[in-house]
Amino acid sequence: DIYSHQHLLFSIQKAMRLYFATSFIALGFISKLVSEVIHEVVGHGLFIALFGGRLTSVHISITWPYELSGVTFEPPLAGFDDLQLAIVYASGIIACLLISAMLQVLLLTRPHIISRWLLSSFLFWVGFWTFINAAGYLFIGGITPIGDISQLINLGMFTKTASLCSGLLVFIVGFVALSRILRDLLKREGIFSRSLWPIAIFWLII
């Protein structure tokens, strides 16, 4: 009868939303680790190797920014000059900015290329965490220099003001772009017909 049919549809929709929510959250944790690897290995590790150094250890923190990830390395026999050292310290943030920007542009301009929502969600999360990594370092570093920003300031290659302003600019642009991507993802999958409040809750929780 009609009641049974409506109850079945409601149960299916509820199960779909639960599956989406649990998968989406799980992908968030996985992509968080991916973003840290991008910062430490793809960013720092690549330029350490390019300049003749050797990566000796990698520490990936699952609780960043409360505990920082990091790498240790051995410089080449001649050492790094100041410019090379600055590039090594800045490369993690730069790598995250580039990856996030590319993913945001892809998901904004070619959303239907990514037909599977699991892949779309994963790419969204990687773009989000790499954005947070870079914007967080820049913004926090502009208030209390930490990690790479502290090293760049000590080298005289960066300032707290430049870090803070850069962080604010990156955050504003990324906030707008990622909010739109998340809205389109939710609408495309039919998870929420009115998807503004989930986006607001997403940012508040994060």
Tab-separated table of C-alpha atoms in Angstrom:
chain	number	residue	atom	x	y	z
A	1	ASP	CA	0.000	0.000	0.000
A	2	ILE	CA	0.937	3.678	-0.120
A	3	TYR	CA	2.006	3.822	3.541
A	4	SER	CA	4.336	0.835	3.160
A	5	HIS	CA	5.823	2.301	-0.008
A	6	GLN	CA	6.463	5.673	1.667
A	7	HIS	CA	7.962	3.948	4.721
A	8	LEU	CA	10.283	1.935	2.478
A	9	LEU	CA	11.421	5.080	0.632
A	10	PHE	CA	12.033	6.844	3.949
A	11	SER	CA	14.085	3.896	5.225
A	12	ILE	CA	16.182	3.821	2.044
A	13	GLN	CA	16.814	7.583	2.233
A	14	LYS	CA	17.774	7.297	5.895
A	15	ALA	CA	20.188	4.445	5.143
A	16	MET	CA	21.724	6.420	2.256
A	17	ARG	CA	22.279	9.454	4.462
A	18	LEU	CA	23.837	7.333	7.192
A	19	TYR	CA	26.125	5.625	4.663
A	20	PHE	CA	27.105	8.990	3.178
A	21	ALA	CA	27.775	10.545	6.595
A	22	THR	CA	29.918	7.679	7.918
A	23	SER	CA	31.865	7.355	4.660
A	24	PHE	CA	32.341	11.126	4.440
A	25	ILE	CA	33.712	11.295	7.995
A	26	ALA	CA	36.007	8.297	7.433
A	27	LEU	CA	37.391	9.894	4.270
A	28	GLY	CA	38.018	13.048	6.291
A	29	PHE	CA	40.335	11.197	8.680
A	30	ILE	CA	42.154	9.390	5.869
A	31	SER	CA	42.662	12.547	3.823
A	32	LYS	CA	43.939	14.378	6.904
A	33	LEU	CA	46.914	12.006	6.944
A	34	VAL	CA	47.309	12.392	3.179
A	35	SER	CA	47.551	16.174	3.555
A	36	GLU	CA	50.279	15.804	6.188
A	37	VAL	CA	52.233	13.508	3.855
A	38	ILE	CA	51.863	16.105	1.084
A	39	HIS	CA	53.261	18.806	3.371
A	40	GLU	CA	56.146	16.816	4.806
A	41	VAL	CA	57.179	14.447	2.002
A	42	VAL	CA	55.982	16.030	-1.250
A	43	GLY	CA	56.852	19.504	0.001
A	44	HIS	CA	59.869	19.384	2.318
A	45	GLY	CA	61.187	15.992	1.211
A	46	LEU	CA	61.201	16.829	-2.487
A	47	PHE	CA	63.269	20.000	-2.110
A	48	ILE	CA	65.609	18.479	0.450
A	49	ALA	CA	66.410	15.826	-2.171
A	50	LEU	CA	66.622	18.346	-5.031
A	51	PHE	CA	69.188	20.394	-3.128
A	52	GLY	CA	71.307	17.345	-2.360
A	53	GLY	CA	70.140	16.593	1.158
A	54	ARG	CA	68.722	13.386	2.571
A	55	LEU	CA	65.473	12.839	4.426
A	56	THR	CA	66.222	10.835	7.572
A	57	SER	CA	62.823	10.606	9.294
A	58	VAL	CA	59.197	11.637	8.888
A	59	HIS	CA	56.729	12.209	11.716
A	60	ILE	CA	53.052	12.466	10.784
A	61	SER	CA	50.770	13.857	13.490
A	62	ILE	CA	47.094	12.896	13.421
A	63	THR	CA	46.319	15.770	15.804
A	64	TRP	CA	47.861	18.658	13.835
A	65	PRO	CA	47.903	21.590	14.669
A	66	TYR	CA	47.918	20.547	18.351
A	67	GLU	CA	50.996	18.443	17.647
A	68	LEU	CA	53.105	19.367	14.631
A	69	SER	CA	54.239	16.904	12.006
A	70	GLY	CA	57.847	17.189	10.918
A	71	VAL	CA	60.855	15.791	9.122
A	72	THR	CA	64.517	15.506	9.978
A	73	PHE	CA	67.180	15.655	7.297
A	74	GLU	CA	70.865	15.730	6.574
A	75	PRO	CA	72.094	18.609	4.389
A	76	PRO	CA	74.627	18.009	1.582
A	77	LEU	CA	78.321	18.213	2.456
A	78	ALA	CA	78.461	21.861	1.357
A	79	GLY	CA	75.291	22.621	3.334
A	80	PHE	CA	72.264	24.590	2.213
A	81	ASP	CA	72.599	28.288	1.481
A	82	ASP	CA	69.988	30.622	3.015
A	83	LEU	CA	67.795	30.684	-0.086
A	84	GLN	CA	67.761	26.901	-0.392
A	85	LEU	CA	66.982	26.551	3.307
A	86	ALA	CA	64.131	29.049	2.984
A	87	ILE	CA	62.713	27.089	0.050
A	88	VAL	CA	62.957	23.856	2.055
A	89	TYR	CA	61.055	25.421	4.966
A	90	ALA	CA	58.454	27.061	2.714
A	91	SER	CA	57.960	24.069	0.424
A	92	GLY	CA	55.495	22.239	2.683
A	93	ILE	CA	53.115	25.201	2.732
A	94	ILE	CA	53.615	25.835	-0.991
A	95	ALA	CA	52.900	22.192	-1.855
A	96	CYS	CA	49.674	22.286	0.165
A	97	LEU	CA	48.605	25.562	-1.468
A	98	LEU	CA	49.215	24.221	-4.968
A	99	ILE	CA	47.461	20.880	-4.381
A	100	SER	CA	44.481	22.569	-2.720
A	101	ALA	CA	44.179	25.176	-5.469
A	102	MET	CA	44.299	22.547	-8.226
A	103	LEU	CA	41.652	20.393	-6.526
A	104	GLN	CA	39.398	23.378	-5.874
A	105	VAL	CA	39.614	24.480	-9.508
A	106	LEU	CA	38.962	20.914	-10.714
A	107	LEU	CA	35.923	20.415	-8.487
A	108	LEU	CA	34.514	23.866	-9.281
A	109	THR	CA	34.970	23.798	-13.050
A	110	ARG	CA	34.747	20.090	-13.890
A	111	PRO	CA	32.544	18.533	-11.190
A	112	HIS	CA	30.974	15.971	-13.537
A	113	ILE	CA	34.374	14.549	-14.493
A	114	ILE	CA	34.385	13.047	-11.001
A	115	SER	CA	31.315	10.839	-11.307
A	116	ARG	CA	31.684	8.808	-8.115
A	117	TRP	CA	30.779	10.635	-4.923
A	118	LEU	CA	33.344	8.721	-2.860
A	119	LEU	CA	36.127	10.042	-5.085
A	120	SER	CA	34.587	13.533	-5.131
A	121	SER	CA	34.372	13.487	-1.336
A	122	PHE	CA	37.962	12.298	-0.994
A	123	LEU	CA	39.243	15.021	-3.332
A	124	PHE	CA	37.179	17.606	-1.463
A	125	TRP	CA	38.725	16.512	1.849
A	126	VAL	CA	42.275	16.530	0.479
A	127	GLY	CA	41.662	20.013	-0.925
A	128	PHE	CA	40.181	21.076	2.406
A	129	TRP	CA	42.964	19.732	4.650
A	130	THR	CA	45.769	21.023	2.452
A	131	PHE	CA	43.999	24.393	2.520
A	132	ILE	CA	43.684	24.295	6.312
A	133	ASN	CA	47.317	23.217	6.627
A	134	ALA	CA	48.616	26.150	4.604
A	135	ALA	CA	46.159	28.781	5.856
A	136	GLY	CA	46.579	27.598	9.448
A	137	TYR	CA	50.366	27.790	9.336
A	138	LEU	CA	50.264	31.261	7.784
A	139	PHE	CA	47.577	32.692	10.040
A	140	ILE	CA	48.827	31.231	13.321
A	141	GLY	CA	52.408	31.996	12.304
A	142	GLY	CA	51.441	35.623	11.889
A	143	ILE	CA	50.311	35.750	15.522
A	144	THR	CA	52.756	33.355	17.189
A	145	PRO	CA	55.455	32.089	14.817
A	146	ILE	CA	55.559	28.287	14.799
A	147	GLY	CA	57.277	25.581	12.783
A	148	ASP	CA	58.162	26.542	9.226
A	149	ILE	CA	56.996	30.147	9.640
A	150	SER	CA	59.278	30.598	12.648
A	151	GLN	CA	62.222	29.285	10.629
A	152	LEU	CA	61.457	31.583	7.698
A	153	ILE	CA	61.213	34.601	9.987
A	154	ASN	CA	64.507	33.680	11.664
A	155	LEU	CA	66.139	33.560	8.227
A	156	GLY	CA	64.806	37.036	7.458
A	157	MET	CA	62.793	35.713	4.499
A	158	PHE	CA	59.320	36.369	5.933
A	159	THR	CA	57.554	38.571	8.492
A	160	LYS	CA	54.701	38.067	10.929
A	161	THR	CA	52.638	40.686	9.106
A	162	ALA	CA	53.147	39.021	5.727
A	163	SER	CA	52.287	35.649	7.237
A	164	LEU	CA	49.092	36.926	8.864
A	165	CYS	CA	47.898	38.772	5.750
A	166	SER	CA	48.687	35.790	3.524
A	167	GLY	CA	46.825	33.474	5.873
A	168	LEU	CA	43.735	35.695	5.888
A	169	LEU	CA	43.714	35.974	2.096
A	170	VAL	CA	44.133	32.231	1.617
A	171	PHE	CA	41.402	31.524	4.167
A	172	ILE	CA	38.852	33.873	2.591
A	173	VAL	CA	39.364	32.504	-0.923
A	174	GLY	CA	39.394	28.885	0.237
A	175	PHE	CA	36.378	29.325	2.498
A	176	VAL	CA	34.241	30.607	-0.375
A	177	ALA	CA	35.453	28.006	-2.887
A	178	LEU	CA	35.243	24.980	-0.578
A	179	SER	CA	31.803	25.995	0.712
A	180	ARG	CA	30.518	26.065	-2.848
A	181	ILE	CA	32.148	22.718	-3.635
A	182	LEU	CA	30.602	21.104	-0.562
A	183	ARG	CA	27.185	22.594	-1.370
A	184	ASP	CA	27.334	21.264	-4.934
A	185	LEU	CA	28.503	17.839	-3.731
A	186	LEU	CA	25.622	17.501	-1.285
A	187	LYS	CA	23.048	18.709	-3.801
A	188	ARG	CA	24.365	16.528	-6.600
A	189	GLU	CA	24.055	13.431	-4.450
A	190	GLY	CA	20.594	14.437	-3.232
A	191	ILE	CA	21.657	14.124	0.396
A	192	PHE	CA	20.237	17.475	1.388
A	193	SER	CA	17.688	19.499	-0.536
A	194	ARG	CA	18.597	22.602	1.445
A	195	SER	CA	22.298	22.348	2.029
A	196	LEU	CA	23.207	25.674	3.657
A	197	TRP	CA	22.845	24.519	7.263
A	198	PRO	CA	25.068	21.423	6.843
A	199	ILE	CA	27.784	23.691	5.393
A	200	ALA	CA	27.506	26.053	8.364
A	201	ILE	CA	27.682	23.097	10.784
A	202	PHE	CA	30.687	21.695	8.883
A	203	TRP	CA	32.714	24.890	9.344
A	204	LEU	CA	31.622	25.320	12.967
A	205	ILE	CA	32.692	21.768	13.865
A	206	ILE	CA	36.010	22.047	12.019
